[in-house]
Amino acid sequence: MREDIHVHSMYSTDSRAPMEDVVRKAVEKEIDVLCFTDHIDWDYPVPDLTFDFDVSSYIKEITSLQEKYGDRIRILKGVELGLQPHLGSRYAKLLRDYSFDFAIGSQHLVGKYDPYYPEAFEGRSDMEVYREYFEDALENVRAFHGFDSFGHLDYVIRYGREKPTRYTYRAFSDVIDEILKELVKSNIALEVNTCGFRKGLGAPNPSPDIIRRYRQLGGTLVTIGSDAHKPSYLGYDFDIACDILKNCGFTHFCWFEKHIPHFEKL
């Protein structure tokens, strides 16, 4: 597999990787398609931490890299949107105003907390926080359909005290199934995010049971991304992700250019 379409650079607040360093590493790893998806997470609730960037400068730099490396790799312009229900119209305008190829919609919050921070779990069990996270995700996918792929659906379990020890799809299937049905109905892809392997989960985000259920519900669009914030993580464990997709009933995955899916055989 030679397409990685969830990749971050120093335009994301949580990465220090120069764009050209990422491209060079991708060429070294013989990646054919690379999509930068840096964070725009408006109204992020942590004081003094802003997930935003100058989109014009971002697109200008990607365009320059396309010209410089275009004979060796296809470089695409993407964005990862931090979903909140009240941001839908603002994100829709952003996507109309700029020539992104691909937009990921991601659930990063539980209420007003990012589970990356321990405060999200204070005074509550992991399972209580997980349920609120999925309920918030359902609200978000119902509020805004303008993105191409839903990112790392069970992101929250990366940061639980018990990680995935007691977490199962079955425990939250009533809510997760509604999220998946909304994605299928809206023709939105489900992302298989291999960062879960790096976080010690032993699985991607979302878990294979969720991926399988998406297929059972009629889902046909799956994207794969490393969520790399460092060049060394590009293409991380993609071979395992491919095997999981095959075992879940998929024959193809896809990547997006100008918001149009391109299918590759697994």
Coordinates of C-alpha atoms in Angstrom, one line a residue:
M1 CA 0.0 0.0 0.0
R2 CA 1.5 3.3 -1.1
E3 CA -1.1 5.9 -0.2
D4 CA -1.0 7.8 3.1
I5 CA -3.7 10.5 3.3
H6 CA -3.7 11.5 7.0
V7 CA -0.4 13.3 7.6
H8 CA 0.6 16.3 9.6
S9 CA 3.3 18.9 9.3
M10 CA 4.3 22.0 11.3
Y11 CA 1.1 23.8 10.2
S12 CA -0.5 21.6 12.8
T13 CA 0.0 23.0 16.4
D14 CA 1.0 19.5 17.6
S15 CA 3.7 18.8 14.9
R16 CA 7.1 20.3 14.3
A17 CA 7.7 18.5 10.9
P18 CA 8.6 20.8 8.0
M19 CA 6.5 19.9 5.0
E20 CA 9.5 19.2 2.8
D21 CA 11.0 16.7 5.3
V22 CA 7.7 14.8 5.2
V23 CA 7.7 14.7 1.4
R24 CA 11.3 13.5 1.3
K25 CA 10.6 10.7 3.7
A26 CA 7.5 9.7 1.8
V27 CA 9.6 9.5 -1.4
E28 CA 12.2 7.5 0.5
K29 CA 9.4 5.1 1.6
E30 CA 8.1 4.8 -2.0
I31 CA 4.8 6.3 -1.1
D32 CA 2.9 7.2 -4.3
V33 CA 0.1 9.5 -2.8
L34 CA 0.6 11.8 0.2
C35 CA -2.1 14.1 1.6
F36 CA -1.3 16.7 4.2
T37 CA -4.3 17.0 6.6
D38 CA -3.2 19.6 9.1
H39 CA -5.5 20.5 12.0
I40 CA -8.2 23.2 11.9
D41 CA -10.0 22.8 15.2
W42 CA -11.8 26.1 15.8
D43 CA -13.0 26.8 19.3
Y44 CA -10.7 24.3 20.8
P45 CA -11.3 24.5 24.5
V46 CA -7.8 24.5 25.9
P47 CA -6.6 28.1 26.7
D48 CA -3.6 29.4 24.8
L49 CA -3.7 26.4 22.4
T50 CA -5.0 27.2 18.9
F51 CA -5.4 24.6 16.1
D52 CA -5.5 26.9 13.1
F53 CA -3.2 28.1 10.3
D54 CA -2.9 30.4 7.4
V55 CA -4.7 28.4 4.7
S56 CA -3.4 30.5 1.8
S57 CA 0.2 30.0 2.9
Y58 CA -0.5 26.3 3.5
I59 CA -1.8 25.7 0.0
K60 CA 1.0 27.8 -1.5
E61 CA 3.6 25.6 0.1
I62 CA 1.9 22.4 -1.0
T63 CA 1.6 23.8 -4.5
S64 CA 5.4 24.5 -4.5
L65 CA 6.1 21.0 -3.3
Q66 CA 3.9 19.5 -6.0
E67 CA 5.9 21.4 -8.6
K68 CA 9.2 20.3 -7.1
Y69 CA 8.4 16.6 -6.4
G70 CA 5.6 15.9 -8.9
D71 CA 7.6 13.5 -10.9
R72 CA 8.1 11.3 -7.9
I73 CA 5.0 11.5 -5.7
R74 CA 1.4 12.9 -5.9
I75 CA 1.0 15.4 -3.1
L76 CA -2.6 16.4 -2.1
K77 CA -4.1 19.3 -0.1
G78 CA -6.1 18.2 2.8
V79 CA -7.4 19.3 6.2
E80 CA -8.5 17.7 9.4
L81 CA -11.5 19.5 10.9
G82 CA -12.2 19.2 14.6
L83 CA -16.0 18.7 14.7
Q84 CA -18.4 20.6 16.9
P85 CA -22.1 21.1 16.0
H86 CA -22.0 24.9 15.9
L87 CA -19.0 24.9 13.5
G88 CA -20.7 23.3 10.5
S89 CA -21.5 26.4 8.5
R90 CA -18.0 27.9 9.1
Y91 CA -16.3 24.7 7.9
A92 CA -18.6 24.5 4.9
K93 CA -17.5 28.0 3.9
L94 CA -13.8 27.1 4.4
L95 CA -14.2 24.1 2.1
R96 CA -16.0 26.3 -0.5
D97 CA -13.3 29.0 -0.3
Y98 CA -10.2 26.8 -0.7
S99 CA -9.2 24.1 -3.1
F100 CA -8.7 21.2 -0.7
D101 CA -8.6 17.7 -2.2
F102 CA -9.7 15.9 1.0
A103 CA -11.3 16.8 4.3
I104 CA -11.3 14.6 7.4
G105 CA -14.0 15.2 10.0
S106 CA -12.7 14.2 13.5
Q107 CA -14.2 14.0 16.9
H108 CA -11.6 15.3 19.3
L109 CA -13.7 16.3 22.3
V110 CA -15.8 14.8 25.0
G111 CA -18.1 17.7 26.0
K112 CA -15.6 20.5 26.4
Y113 CA -12.6 18.4 27.1
D114 CA -10.1 16.7 24.8
P115 CA -9.5 13.1 26.2
Y116 CA -5.8 13.7 25.5
Y117 CA -5.9 15.5 28.9
P118 CA -6.6 13.6 32.1
E119 CA -9.2 16.2 33.2
A120 CA -11.7 14.6 30.7
F121 CA -11.7 11.4 32.9
E122 CA -11.8 13.0 36.4
G123 CA -14.6 11.7 38.6
R124 CA -15.9 9.4 35.9
S125 CA -15.2 5.8 34.6
D126 CA -13.6 5.2 31.3
M127 CA -16.9 3.7 30.0
E128 CA -18.9 6.8 31.0
V129 CA -16.5 9.0 29.1
Y130 CA -16.5 6.7 26.1
R131 CA -20.3 6.8 25.9
E132 CA -20.4 10.6 26.0
Y133 CA -17.7 10.7 23.3
F134 CA -19.8 8.5 21.0
E135 CA -22.9 10.4 21.7
D136 CA -21.1 13.7 20.8
A137 CA -19.8 12.1 17.6
L138 CA -23.3 11.1 16.6
E139 CA -24.5 14.7 17.1
N140 CA -21.6 15.9 15.0
V141 CA -22.1 13.6 12.0
R142 CA -25.8 14.5 12.0
A143 CA -25.0 18.3 12.1
F144 CA -22.5 18.5 9.3
H145 CA -21.9 16.2 6.3
G146 CA -19.4 18.3 4.4
F147 CA -16.3 16.2 4.9
D148 CA -15.0 13.1 3.0
S149 CA -14.0 10.7 5.7
F150 CA -14.7 10.4 9.4
G151 CA -11.4 10.2 11.3
H152 CA -10.3 7.7 14.0
L153 CA -13.9 7.0 15.2
D154 CA -12.9 5.6 18.6
Y155 CA -10.0 8.0 19.2
V156 CA -11.1 8.4 22.9
I157 CA -9.9 4.9 23.9
R158 CA -6.2 6.0 23.2
Y159 CA -6.3 7.9 26.5
G160 CA -8.6 6.0 28.8
R161 CA -7.0 4.8 32.1
E162 CA -7.6 1.2 31.0
K163 CA -7.0 1.8 27.3
P164 CA -9.0 -0.9 25.5
T165 CA -9.0 -3.4 28.3
R166 CA -12.8 -3.3 28.9
Y167 CA -13.8 -1.4 25.8
T168 CA -15.8 -3.3 23.1
Y169 CA -17.8 -2.2 20.2
R170 CA -20.7 -4.2 21.6
A171 CA -20.9 -2.1 24.8
F172 CA -21.6 1.0 22.6
S173 CA -23.2 -0.6 19.5
D174 CA -26.5 1.3 20.0
V175 CA -24.7 4.6 19.4
I176 CA -21.9 3.5 17.1
D177 CA -24.4 1.8 14.7
E178 CA -26.2 5.1 14.4
I179 CA -22.9 6.9 13.6
L180 CA -22.1 4.3 10.9
K181 CA -25.6 4.5 9.4
E182 CA -25.3 8.2 9.1
L183 CA -21.9 7.9 7.4
V184 CA -23.3 5.3 4.9
K185 CA -26.4 7.4 4.2
S186 CA -24.3 10.5 3.6
N187 CA -21.7 8.7 1.5
I188 CA -18.9 9.5 3.9
A189 CA -15.9 7.2 4.2
L190 CA -14.7 5.6 7.4
E191 CA -11.1 6.1 8.2
V192 CA -8.8 3.3 9.4
N193 CA -6.3 5.2 11.4
T194 CA -3.1 3.1 12.2
C195 CA -2.0 5.4 15.0
G196 CA -3.8 3.0 17.3
F197 CA -1.0 0.5 16.8
R198 CA 1.6 3.2 17.9
K199 CA -0.6 4.0 21.0
G200 CA -0.4 0.4 22.2
L201 CA -4.0 -0.5 21.4
G202 CA -3.1 -3.5 19.3
A203 CA -5.6 -2.3 16.7
P204 CA -6.3 0.7 14.5
N205 CA -8.9 3.3 15.3
P206 CA -11.6 2.3 14.9
S207 CA -11.5 -1.3 16.1
P208 CA -12.0 -4.1 13.6
D209 CA -15.5 -4.9 15.0
I210 CA -16.6 -1.3 14.0
I211 CA -15.0 -1.6 10.6
R212 CA -16.8 -4.9 10.0
R213 CA -20.1 -3.4 11.2
Y214 CA -19.7 -0.5 8.8
R215 CA -19.3 -3.0 5.9
Q216 CA -22.4 -5.0 7.1
L217 CA -24.4 -1.8 7.1
G218 CA -23.5 -1.1 3.5
G219 CA -20.4 1.0 3.8
T220 CA -18.0 0.8 0.9
L221 CA -15.7 3.8 1.4
V222 CA -12.7 3.3 3.6
T223 CA -9.6 5.4 3.8
I224 CA -6.3 4.6 5.5
G225 CA -4.0 7.0 7.2
S226 CA -1.1 6.9 9.6
D227 CA -2.0 10.2 11.4
A228 CA 1.8 10.8 11.3
H229 CA 3.0 13.8 13.1
K230 CA 6.6 12.8 12.4
P231 CA 8.0 11.7 9.0
S232 CA 9.2 8.4 10.5
Y233 CA 5.6 7.3 11.1
L234 CA 4.4 7.5 7.5
G235 CA 2.7 4.4 6.3
Y236 CA 2.8 2.9 9.9
D237 CA 1.6 -0.7 9.9
F238 CA -0.4 -0.3 6.7
D239 CA 0.2 -4.0 5.9
I240 CA -1.8 -5.0 9.0
A241 CA -4.5 -2.5 8.2
C242 CA -4.9 -4.0 4.8
D243 CA -5.3 -7.5 6.3
I244 CA -7.9 -6.2 8.7
L245 CA -9.9 -4.6 5.9
K246 CA -9.8 -7.9 3.9
N247 CA -11.0 -9.8 6.9
C248 CA -13.8 -7.3 7.4
G249 CA -15.1 -7.9 3.8
F250 CA -13.5 -5.1 1.9
T251 CA -11.8 -5.6 -1.5
H252 CA -10.7 -1.9 -2.0
F253 CA -9.8 1.2 -0.1
C254 CA -9.9 4.7 -1.5
W255 CA -8.1 8.1 -1.4
F256 CA -9.6 11.4 -2.5
E257 CA -8.6 14.1 -5.0
K258 CA -10.8 17.1 -5.5
H259 CA -13.2 15.3 -3.1
I260 CA -13.6 12.4 -5.6
P261 CA -12.8 8.9 -4.3
H262 CA -10.1 6.9 -6.2
F263 CA -10.2 3.2 -5.5
E264 CA -7.3 0.8 -5.0
K265 CA -7.4 -2.9 -4.7
L266 CA -6.3 -4.4 -1.4

